[in-house]
Tab-separated table of C-alpha atoms in Angstrom:
chain	number	residue	atom	x	y	z
Y	401	UNK	CA	-3.882	-6.048	34.874
Y	402	UNK	CA	-3.851	-2.396	35.845
Y	403	UNK	CA	-2.833	0.047	33.131
Y	404	UNK	CA	0.488	1.838	33.815
Y	405	UNK	CA	0.219	5.349	35.185
Y	406	UNK	CA	0.872	8.184	32.732
Y	407	UNK	CA	2.814	11.212	34.023
Y	408	UNK	CA	0.723	14.350	34.405
Y	409	UNK	CA	3.045	16.296	32.101
Y	410	UNK	CA	2.438	13.725	29.373
Y	411	UNK	CA	-1.330	13.975	29.762
Y	412	UNK	CA	-1.201	17.782	29.633
Y	413	UNK	CA	0.979	17.616	26.545
Y	414	UNK	CA	-1.514	15.337	24.840
Y	415	UNK	CA	-4.340	17.695	25.647
Y	416	UNK	CA	-2.406	20.684	24.318
Y	417	UNK	CA	-1.710	18.796	21.095
Y	418	UNK	CA	-5.370	17.742	20.976
Y	419	UNK	CA	-4.344	14.085	20.849
Y	420	UNK	CA	-6.615	11.181	21.562
Y	421	UNK	CA	-5.224	8.463	23.788
Y	422	UNK	CA	-7.433	5.863	22.077
Y	423	UNK	CA	-6.303	4.378	18.793
Y	424	UNK	CA	-8.540	5.020	15.798
Y	425	UNK	CA	-10.633	2.450	13.988
Y	426	UNK	CA	-9.187	1.156	10.735
Y	427	UNK	CA	-11.749	0.091	8.134
Y	428	UNK	CA	-10.788	-1.154	4.688
Y	429	UNK	CA	-12.112	-2.397	1.383
Y	430	UNK	CA	-10.532	-3.969	-1.696
Y	431	UNK	CA	-11.442	-4.368	-5.357
Y	432	UNK	CA	-9.576	-5.497	-8.451
Y	433	UNK	CA	-10.005	-6.231	-12.128
Y	434	UNK	CA	-7.393	-8.689	-13.433
Y	435	UNK	CA	-6.177	-8.471	-17.023
Y	436	UNK	CA	-2.662	-9.911	-16.784
Y	437	UNK	CA	-2.850	-11.413	-13.295
Y	438	UNK	CA	0.312	-9.668	-12.063
Y	439	UNK	CA	-1.198	-7.530	-9.279
Y	440	UNK	CA	-1.100	-8.821	-5.702
Y	441	UNK	CA	-2.124	-7.167	-2.448
Y	442	UNK	CA	-1.565	-7.660	1.270
Y	443	UNK	CA	-4.052	-6.839	4.031
Y	444	UNK	CA	-2.984	-7.498	7.638
Y	445	UNK	CA	-5.036	-5.388	10.054
Y	446	UNK	CA	-4.086	-7.387	13.155
Y	447	UNK	CA	-0.278	-7.267	13.376
Y	448	UNK	CA	1.408	-7.010	16.781
Y	449	UNK	CA	4.967	-5.880	17.469
Y	450	UNK	CA	4.918	-7.887	20.688
Y	451	UNK	CA	2.853	-11.101	20.231
Y	452	UNK	CA	-0.074	-11.198	22.621
Y	453	UNK	CA	0.118	-7.507	23.481
Y	454	UNK	CA	-2.836	-5.723	21.873
Y	455	UNK	CA	-1.402	-2.300	22.745
Y	456	UNK	CA	1.393	-2.910	20.189
Y	457	UNK	CA	-1.004	-3.563	17.319
Y	458	UNK	CA	-0.578	-2.046	13.864
Y	459	UNK	CA	-1.999	-2.601	10.381
Y	460	UNK	CA	-0.284	-3.271	7.059
Y	461	UNK	CA	-1.702	-2.707	3.570
Y	462	UNK	CA	0.326	-3.180	0.391
Y	463	UNK	CA	0.056	-3.534	-3.373
Y	464	UNK	CA	2.589	-5.376	-5.534
Y	465	UNK	CA	2.426	-4.908	-9.305
Y	466	UNK	CA	4.622	-7.531	-10.956
Y	467	UNK	CA	6.186	-7.440	-14.400
Y	468	UNK	CA	7.935	-10.088	-16.517
Y	469	UNK	CA	6.238	-12.685	-14.339
Y	470	UNK	CA	4.731	-12.883	-10.873
Y	471	UNK	CA	7.456	-14.541	-8.785
Y	472	UNK	CA	8.949	-11.278	-7.453
Y	473	UNK	CA	5.507	-9.962	-6.488
Y	474	UNK	CA	4.632	-13.199	-4.671
Y	475	UNK	CA	8.004	-13.407	-2.912
Y	476	UNK	CA	7.833	-9.778	-1.778
Y	477	UNK	CA	4.263	-10.164	-0.543
Y	478	UNK	CA	5.311	-13.141	1.583
Y	479	UNK	CA	8.644	-11.795	2.847
Y	480	UNK	CA	8.698	-8.012	3.077
Y	481	UNK	CA	6.878	-7.563	6.394
Y	482	UNK	CA	9.115	-10.111	8.157
Y	483	UNK	CA	12.215	-8.429	6.723
Y	484	UNK	CA	11.062	-5.050	8.003
Y	485	UNK	CA	10.296	-6.358	11.484
Y	486	UNK	CA	13.622	-8.215	11.683
Y	487	UNK	CA	15.455	-4.942	11.052
Y	488	UNK	CA	13.981	-3.306	14.182
Y	489	UNK	CA	15.399	-4.236	17.614
Y	490	UNK	CA	13.007	-6.285	19.703
Y	491	UNK	CA	11.653	-4.596	22.795
Y	492	UNK	CA	11.593	-1.135	21.253
Y	493	UNK	CA	9.034	1.254	22.692
Y	494	UNK	CA	6.295	2.590	20.414
Y	495	UNK	CA	8.128	5.876	19.865
Y	496	UNK	CA	11.346	4.002	19.051
Y	497	UNK	CA	9.467	1.669	16.711
Y	498	UNK	CA	7.910	4.545	14.789
Y	499	UNK	CA	11.264	6.329	14.536
Y	500	UNK	CA	13.029	3.163	13.326
Y	501	UNK	CA	10.329	2.173	10.846
Y	502	UNK	CA	11.306	4.522	7.966
Y	503	UNK	CA	14.852	3.175	7.990
Y	504	UNK	CA	13.768	-0.443	8.369
Y	505	UNK	CA	11.671	-0.103	5.220
Y	506	UNK	CA	14.875	0.415	3.203
Y	507	UNK	CA	15.308	-3.351	2.631
Y	508	UNK	CA	15.232	-5.561	-0.248
Y	509	UNK	CA	15.148	-13.476	-9.736
Y	510	UNK	CA	14.607	-12.167	-13.011
Y	511	UNK	CA	11.060	-10.906	-12.558
Y	512	UNK	CA	10.334	-7.656	-10.764
Y	513	UNK	CA	7.615	-5.858	-8.871
Y	514	UNK	CA	6.579	-2.414	-7.750
Y	515	UNK	CA	5.676	-2.055	-4.084
Y	516	UNK	CA	3.549	0.397	-2.157
Y	517	UNK	CA	3.731	-0.669	1.491
Y	518	UNK	CA	1.672	1.127	4.159
Y	519	UNK	CA	2.014	0.724	7.937
Y	520	UNK	CA	-0.655	2.286	10.172
Y	521	UNK	CA	0.016	2.584	13.899
Y	522	UNK	CA	-2.565	4.735	15.626
Y	523	UNK	CA	-2.657	8.077	13.835
Y	524	UNK	CA	0.801	7.581	12.295
Y	525	UNK	CA	0.998	6.404	8.683
Y	526	UNK	CA	4.285	5.263	7.121
Y	527	UNK	CA	4.451	4.595	3.371
Y	528	UNK	CA	7.353	3.020	1.438
Y	529	UNK	CA	7.188	2.792	-2.344
Y	530	UNK	CA	9.199	1.750	-5.370
Y	531	UNK	CA	7.738	1.933	-8.870
Y	532	UNK	CA	4.546	3.595	-10.027
Y	533	UNK	CA	1.800	2.371	-7.743
Y	534	UNK	CA	0.505	5.202	-5.591
Y	535	UNK	CA	-0.923	6.007	-2.162
Y	536	UNK	CA	-2.948	9.168	-1.607
Y	537	UNK	CA	-4.426	10.664	1.545
Y	538	UNK	CA	-7.844	12.335	1.471
Y	539	UNK	CA	-8.568	14.408	4.577
Y	540	UNK	CA	-11.313	16.647	5.887
Y	541	UNK	CA	-11.980	19.576	3.610
Y	542	UNK	CA	-11.291	17.605	0.461
Y	543	UNK	CA	-7.510	18.118	0.496
Y	544	UNK	CA	-5.733	15.287	-1.337
Y	545	UNK	CA	-2.058	14.625	-0.563
Y	546	UNK	CA	0.355	12.290	-2.311
Y	547	UNK	CA	2.339	9.996	-0.004
Y	548	UNK	CA	4.434	8.305	-2.701
Y	549	UNK	CA	6.785	9.304	-5.533
Y	550	UNK	CA	6.449	7.991	-9.091
Y	551	UNK	CA	9.599	6.191	-10.247
Y	552	UNK	CA	8.662	6.123	-13.908
Y	553	UNK	CA	11.589	7.480	-15.905
Y	554	UNK	CA	9.148	9.372	-18.121
Y	555	UNK	CA	7.893	11.350	-15.128
Y	556	UNK	CA	10.886	11.639	-12.797
Y	557	UNK	CA	13.805	13.838	-13.905
Y	558	UNK	CA	15.821	13.160	-10.736
Y	559	UNK	CA	15.737	9.427	-11.392
Y	560	UNK	CA	16.807	9.939	-15.004
Y	561	UNK	CA	19.800	11.913	-13.746
Y	562	UNK	CA	20.652	9.224	-11.184
Y	563	UNK	CA	20.593	6.453	-13.782
Y	564	UNK	CA	22.758	8.315	-16.288
Y	565	UNK	CA	25.193	9.477	-13.574
Y	566	UNK	CA	25.637	5.828	-12.580
Y	567	UNK	CA	26.540	4.803	-16.131
Y	568	UNK	CA	23.159	3.696	-17.431
Y	569	UNK	CA	21.359	5.016	-20.464
Y	570	UNK	CA	17.859	6.452	-20.744
Y	571	UNK	CA	16.046	6.419	-24.077
Y	572	UNK	CA	13.075	5.213	-26.072
Y	573	UNK	CA	12.781	2.200	-28.329
Y	574	UNK	CA	14.138	2.720	-31.824
Y	575	UNK	CA	12.036	1.400	-34.672
Y	576	UNK	CA	12.572	1.169	-38.417
Y	577	UNK	CA	13.666	4.495	-39.856
Y	578	UNK	CA	15.273	5.732	-36.644
Y	579	UNK	CA	11.985	6.837	-35.080
Y	580	UNK	CA	11.692	6.670	-31.304
Y	581	UNK	CA	8.514	5.292	-29.761
Y	582	UNK	CA	7.088	4.555	-26.353
Y	583	UNK	CA	8.076	5.761	-22.875
Y	584	UNK	CA	11.603	6.406	-21.655
Y	585	UNK	CA	13.408	3.252	-20.583
Y	586	UNK	CA	16.579	2.335	-18.723
Y	587	UNK	CA	19.214	0.468	-20.734
Y	588	UNK	CA	20.384	-2.237	-20.458
Y	589	UNK	CA	17.117	-4.010	-19.789
Y	590	UNK	CA	14.568	-1.594	-21.193
Y	591	UNK	CA	12.528	-1.165	-17.999
Y	592	UNK	CA	10.318	1.933	-17.756
Y	593	UNK	CA	10.862	2.132	-13.997
Y	594	UNK	CA	14.016	3.230	-12.207
Y	595	UNK	CA	13.192	1.431	-8.948
Y	596	UNK	CA	11.677	-1.973	-8.261
Y	597	UNK	CA	12.264	-5.174	-6.303
Y	598	UNK	CA	13.811	-8.001	-8.320
Y	599	UNK	CA	14.738	-7.347	-11.955
Y	600	UNK	CA	18.200	-8.865	-11.536
Y	601	UNK	CA	18.500	-9.243	-15.307
Y	602	UNK	CA	18.142	-5.560	-16.222
Y	603	UNK	CA	21.317	-4.110	-14.761
Y	604	UNK	CA	22.289	-2.578	-11.460
Y	605	UNK	CA	20.698	0.794	-12.131
Y	606	UNK	CA	17.228	-0.449	-11.179
Y	607	UNK	CA	17.371	-0.235	-7.386
Y	608	UNK	CA	15.082	-1.477	-4.581
Y	609	UNK	CA	15.569	1.564	-2.327
Y	610	UNK	CA	12.120	3.047	-1.597
Y	611	UNK	CA	10.855	6.544	-1.113
Y	612	UNK	CA	9.562	6.640	2.469
Y	613	UNK	CA	7.119	9.151	3.919
Y	614	UNK	CA	5.717	9.196	7.448
Y	615	UNK	CA	2.857	11.447	8.538
Y	616	UNK	CA	0.658	11.857	11.575
Y	617	UNK	CA	-3.045	12.517	11.115
Y	618	UNK	CA	-5.134	14.656	13.396
Y	619	UNK	CA	-7.886	12.933	15.355
Y	620	UNK	CA	-10.262	13.801	12.508
Y	621	UNK	CA	-8.676	10.920	10.597
Y	622	UNK	CA	-8.535	10.456	6.857
Y	623	UNK	CA	-8.859	8.052	3.932
Y	624	UNK	CA	-6.020	6.280	2.105
Y	625	UNK	CA	-6.402	5.093	-1.473
Y	626	UNK	CA	-3.654	2.644	-2.457
Y	627	UNK	CA	-3.764	1.496	-6.064
Y	628	UNK	CA	-1.675	0.019	-8.874
Y	629	UNK	CA	-0.746	2.025	-11.951
Y	630	UNK	CA	-3.701	0.697	-13.926
Y	631	UNK	CA	-5.843	3.056	-11.823
Y	632	UNK	CA	-3.527	6.062	-12.101
Y	633	UNK	CA	-3.160	5.734	-15.874
Y	634	UNK	CA	-6.835	6.722	-16.089
Y	635	UNK	CA	-7.495	8.833	-12.966
Y	636	UNK	CA	-5.695	11.677	-11.279
Y	637	UNK	CA	-5.343	11.558	-7.508
Y	638	UNK	CA	-8.108	14.132	-7.087
Y	639	UNK	CA	-10.451	12.244	-9.406
Y	640	UNK	CA	-9.963	8.985	-7.500
Y	641	UNK	CA	-10.609	10.659	-4.135
Y	642	UNK	CA	-13.631	12.582	-5.409
Y	643	UNK	CA	-15.235	9.540	-7.036
Y	644	UNK	CA	-15.720	7.670	-3.761
Y	645	UNK	CA	-16.075	10.253	-0.997
Y	646	UNK	CA	-18.726	9.464	1.589
Y	647	UNK	CA	-18.958	5.792	0.607
Y	648	UNK	CA	-18.066	2.778	2.770
Y	649	UNK	CA	-14.592	1.446	2.055
Y	650	UNK	CA	-15.624	-1.735	0.213
Y	651	UNK	CA	-17.995	0.127	-2.080
Y	652	UNK	CA	-15.472	2.944	-2.508
Y	653	UNK	CA	-12.770	0.541	-3.748
Y	654	UNK	CA	-15.180	-1.078	-6.193
Y	655	UNK	CA	-16.286	2.307	-7.505
Y	656	UNK	CA	-12.691	3.479	-8.107
Y	657	UNK	CA	-12.026	0.360	-10.196
Y	658	UNK	CA	-15.336	0.738	-12.030
Y	659	UNK	CA	-14.786	4.435	-12.745
Y	660	UNK	CA	-11.292	3.612	-14.062
Y	661	UNK	CA	-12.714	1.143	-16.573
Y	662	UNK	CA	-15.476	3.557	-17.531
Y	663	UNK	CA	-13.050	6.426	-18.115
Y	664	UNK	CA	-10.879	4.262	-20.374
Y	665	UNK	CA	-13.824	2.956	-22.407
Y	666	UNK	CA	-15.352	6.442	-22.617
Y	667	UNK	CA	-12.148	8.037	-23.895
Y	668	UNK	CA	-11.595	5.289	-26.464
Y	669	UNK	CA	-15.189	5.707	-27.649
Y	670	UNK	CA	-14.798	9.479	-27.910
Y	671	UNK	CA	-11.546	9.047	-29.834
Y	672	UNK	CA	-13.230	6.836	-32.414
Y	673	UNK	CA	-16.051	9.360	-32.769
Y	674	UNK	CA	-13.561	12.184	-33.312
Y	675	UNK	CA	-11.578	10.137	-35.819
Y	676	UNK	CA	-14.739	9.461	-37.796
Y	677	UNK	CA	-16.020	13.029	-37.644
Y	678	UNK	CA	-12.692	14.660	-38.497
Y	679	UNK	CA	-11.678	12.116	-41.130
Y	680	UNK	CA	-8.559	11.050	-39.196
Y	681	UNK	CA	-7.314	14.631	-38.741
Y	682	UNK	CA	-6.868	14.552	-34.979
Y	683	UNK	CA	-3.953	14.689	-32.580
Y	684	UNK	CA	-4.243	12.190	-29.752
Y	685	UNK	CA	-2.700	13.400	-26.515
Y	686	UNK	CA	-0.091	11.255	-24.769
Y	687	UNK	CA	-2.329	10.446	-21.813
Y	688	UNK	CA	-5.067	9.086	-24.072
Y	689	UNK	CA	-2.439	7.172	-26.017
Y	690	UNK	CA	-1.323	5.577	-22.770
Y	691	UNK	CA	-4.909	4.662	-21.955
Y	692	UNK	CA	-5.449	3.058	-25.332
Y	693	UNK	CA	-2.242	1.038	-25.205
Y	694	UNK	CA	-2.244	0.183	-21.465
Y	695	UNK	CA	-5.539	0.989	-19.794
Y	696	UNK	CA	-7.627	-1.846	-21.165
Y	697	UNK	CA	-4.842	-4.404	-20.722
Y	698	UNK	CA	-3.403	-3.605	-17.289
Y	699	UNK	CA	-4.548	-4.944	-13.938
Y	700	UNK	CA	-6.387	-2.469	-11.731
Y	701	UNK	CA	-6.212	-3.035	-7.975
Y	702	UNK	CA	-7.423	-0.643	-5.294
Y	703	UNK	CA	-7.360	-0.669	-1.482
Y	704	UNK	CA	-9.354	1.973	0.411
Y	705	UNK	CA	-8.498	2.403	4.097
Y	706	UNK	CA	-10.334	4.710	6.491
Y	707	UNK	CA	-8.595	5.854	9.692
Y	708	UNK	CA	-11.387	7.216	11.862
Y	709	UNK	CA	-11.897	8.224	15.506
Y	710	UNK	CA	-12.879	5.446	17.887
Y	711	UNK	CA	-15.886	7.471	19.051
Y	712	UNK	CA	-17.077	7.971	15.470
Y	713	UNK	CA	-16.678	4.588	13.733
Y	714	UNK	CA	-18.748	5.490	10.666
Y	715	UNK	CA	-17.660	8.508	8.580
Y	716	UNK	CA	-20.417	10.977	7.795
Y	717	UNK	CA	-21.376	10.725	4.117
Y	718	UNK	CA	-20.592	13.650	1.892
Y	719	UNK	CA	-23.674	14.979	0.063
Y	720	UNK	CA	-23.598	13.708	-3.521
Y	721	UNK	CA	-25.269	15.568	-6.332
Y	722	UNK	CA	-27.525	13.600	-8.629
Y	723	UNK	CA	-25.416	13.570	-11.744
Y	724	UNK	CA	-23.398	11.174	-13.825
Y	725	UNK	CA	-20.193	10.493	-11.885
Y	726	UNK	CA	-18.136	9.893	-15.025
Y	727	UNK	CA	-19.298	13.083	-16.740
Y	728	UNK	CA	-18.682	15.164	-13.651
Y	729	UNK	CA	-15.169	13.784	-13.324
Y	730	UNK	CA	-14.232	14.359	-16.973
Y	731	UNK	CA	-16.118	17.542	-17.815
Y	732	UNK	CA	-16.504	19.146	-14.383
Y	733	UNK	CA	-14.022	21.535	-12.856
Y	734	UNK	CA	-10.603	20.458	-14.062
Y	735	UNK	CA	-8.892	18.213	-11.555
Y	736	UNK	CA	-5.194	18.846	-11.060
Y	737	UNK	CA	-3.096	15.762	-10.413
Y	738	UNK	CA	-1.940	15.648	-6.806
Y	739	UNK	CA	1.487	14.511	-7.944
Y	740	UNK	CA	2.081	17.952	-9.405
Y	741	UNK	CA	-0.088	20.336	-7.414
Y	742	UNK	CA	-0.796	18.832	-3.988
Y	743	UNK	CA	2.524	17.358	-2.916
Y	744	UNK	CA	2.425	19.479	0.221
Y	745	UNK	CA	0.303	18.059	2.959
Y	746	UNK	CA	-2.845	19.627	4.288
Y	747	UNK	CA	-2.976	22.587	6.630
Y	748	UNK	CA	-1.250	22.544	10.015
Y	749	UNK	CA	-3.385	20.680	12.541
Y	750	UNK	CA	-4.725	18.230	9.980
Y	751	UNK	CA	-1.599	16.311	8.951
Y	752	UNK	CA	1.873	16.542	10.469
Y	753	UNK	CA	4.810	15.402	8.350
Y	754	UNK	CA	7.245	13.363	10.459
Y	755	UNK	CA	9.701	12.008	7.887
Y	756	UNK	CA	10.376	11.989	4.150
Y	757	UNK	CA	13.401	10.651	2.271
Y	758	UNK	CA	13.819	9.276	-1.228
Y	759	UNK	CA	17.593	9.158	-1.724
Y	760	UNK	CA	19.074	6.069	-3.384
Y	761	UNK	CA	22.219	6.476	-1.241
Y	762	UNK	CA	22.229	3.688	1.343
Y	763	UNK	CA	24.710	5.479	3.586
Y	764	UNK	CA	22.254	8.360	3.887
Y	765	UNK	CA	19.262	6.084	4.437
Y	766	UNK	CA	20.672	3.557	6.916
Y	767	UNK	CA	23.183	5.566	8.941
Y	768	UNK	CA	25.994	4.016	10.987
Y	769	UNK	CA	24.137	2.052	13.651
Y	770	UNK	CA	21.888	-0.268	11.666
Y	771	UNK	CA	21.370	-3.527	13.653
Y	772	UNK	CA	23.384	-6.603	12.659
Y	773	UNK	CA	23.482	-10.201	13.842
Y	774	UNK	CA	27.058	-9.994	15.078
Y	775	UNK	CA	26.392	-12.045	18.234
Y	776	UNK	CA	25.974	-15.179	16.090
Y	777	UNK	CA	29.193	-14.577	14.174
Y	778	UNK	CA	27.162	-13.555	11.116
Y	779	UNK	CA	26.188	-10.184	9.731
Y	780	UNK	CA	22.829	-9.546	8.105
Y	781	UNK	CA	22.895	-7.631	4.846
Y	782	UNK	CA	20.905	-4.439	5.361
Y	783	UNK	CA	19.366	-4.716	1.885
Y	784	UNK	CA	18.729	-8.380	1.022
Y	785	UNK	CA	18.451	-9.450	4.713
Y	786	UNK	CA	20.657	-12.543	4.218
Y	787	UNK	CA	23.054	-13.562	7.000
Y	788	UNK	CA	26.657	-13.896	5.826
Y	789	UNK	CA	30.174	-14.095	7.352
Y	790	UNK	CA	31.836	-10.679	7.741
Y	791	UNK	CA	34.545	-11.690	5.258
Y	792	UNK	CA	31.919	-11.831	2.488
Y	793	UNK	CA	30.901	-8.189	2.598
Y	794	UNK	CA	31.628	-4.614	3.608
Y	795	UNK	CA	30.201	-1.878	5.748
Y	796	UNK	CA	28.028	0.528	3.798
Y	797	UNK	CA	30.367	3.374	4.773
Y	798	UNK	CA	33.626	1.545	4.046
Y	799	UNK	CA	35.757	2.369	1.049
Y	800	UNK	CA	35.761	-0.062	-1.901
Y	801	UNK	CA	39.202	-1.479	-1.087
Y	802	UNK	CA	38.846	-2.006	2.640
Y	803	UNK	CA	37.589	-5.088	4.458
Y	804	UNK	CA	35.921	-4.991	7.894
Y	805	UNK	CA	39.124	-6.406	9.444
Y	806	UNK	CA	41.369	-3.668	8.031
Y	807	UNK	CA	39.212	-0.693	8.910
Y	808	UNK	CA	37.054	0.252	11.915
Y	809	UNK	CA	33.479	-0.917	11.450
Y	810	UNK	CA	31.240	1.823	10.070
Y	811	UNK	CA	27.577	1.450	9.384
Y	812	UNK	CA	25.410	-1.502	8.344
Y	813	UNK	CA	26.787	-4.584	6.636
Y	814	UNK	CA	26.275	-5.226	2.908
Y	815	UNK	CA	26.865	-8.513	1.111
Y	816	UNK	CA	29.079	-8.447	-1.982
Y	817	UNK	CA	26.159	-8.328	-4.440
Y	818	UNK	CA	24.371	-5.515	-2.636
Y	819	UNK	CA	27.657	-3.634	-2.273
Y	820	UNK	CA	28.008	-3.678	-6.084
Y	821	UNK	CA	24.457	-2.396	-6.370
Y	822	UNK	CA	25.197	0.378	-3.886
Y	823	UNK	CA	28.274	1.466	-5.834
Y	824	UNK	CA	26.264	1.528	-9.060
Y	825	UNK	CA	23.576	3.630	-7.409
Y	826	UNK	CA	26.160	6.159	-6.309
Y	827	UNK	CA	28.065	6.298	-9.596
Y	828	UNK	CA	31.083	4.392	-8.201
Y	829	UNK	CA	31.035	1.451	-10.586
Y	830	UNK	CA	34.533	0.553	-11.946
Y	831	UNK	CA	35.189	2.673	-14.999
Y	832	UNK	CA	32.496	5.177	-14.089
Y	833	UNK	CA	33.819	8.436	-12.619
Y	834	UNK	CA	32.329	9.396	-9.274
Y	835	UNK	CA	29.760	12.143	-9.658
Y	836	UNK	CA	30.248	14.930	-7.129
Y	837	UNK	CA	27.099	16.806	-6.171
């Protein structure tokens, strides 16, 4: 079959933008160390938007870190990709698919799970995340960029404000004597995260609406490191990237996990030495406290994905000095966490930011033309993806006292349960005054 002709103007435009027509190679590696058995991952490098059409291929990589059980992590691993694809009209062109993908990723038991979900189509990378797993991008020149947002209440002031504005409470555990201990939690429920999938027993303030970021790499490519919080409790983004540069993906993933364990053990050992030498007169910093209480008990899972030019399938190794990797990471030049210092992407020409949105407001995320299943007499909830009769729900843009039959249809359909969740997210719960921003 002869390839379709490409207009001359399109070809010239590609040359001016220094684009490659060929898709890059995607190489990947995975490693994990299970402590609680609640981490799961998904690797699907051979997906096709149109079955049988190789030109519509894309890759999916994801990590699910469950809590209070594994059922939510397993369910999400098995269902999320199908839910995303079902939210995009069939027959969409590649440009339409990439434009619709960020919105389609805004889609939804008593257990819960974090999700970091990565879709790679050519040089375009789309990342959706809830919780505290993380995806970083390491590009040429050693610039590390963060593609996710941490939804730990301890770290995220905006999420603390959202929870309290919606009627929830944020605070630490109280112990005997009125002392507060541990990280900030959302009450009711006591979860440390403000966003996750599942967690139906911890109140409506914990929402499944992800932060979504979409970027386009230059034809020099780059490396993604996707990992659960067990990795990031011990390593900064820069440390993780630096520890495995120049290595094949499988070895790189194993080394990140190994370095994580080594850092935790090393810090604990150093703490005990200091306690002995200083006769217990030592202040332990909060990060080391987190390592001692969590690092040796938490699962550590890491996926390393290289996106590299088709004419250069093997990345050139970076020269590595002969020194102890652990010592160089801890005592070398201080590494600044990318979450705080490298949120902006690399220089123009290396990475182009296409989309970023992290609002918990569904009306802002889904718009007014989200696809439904109206032809069958049913409407599909834009969050939980369940088909229901129109009488059982409301449009996302409808007022709380209007039904679809009494008001012109506006925006995607929400079932009754997801409508309540939406109202809670936006501070519109009964008895809670609407917060005007």
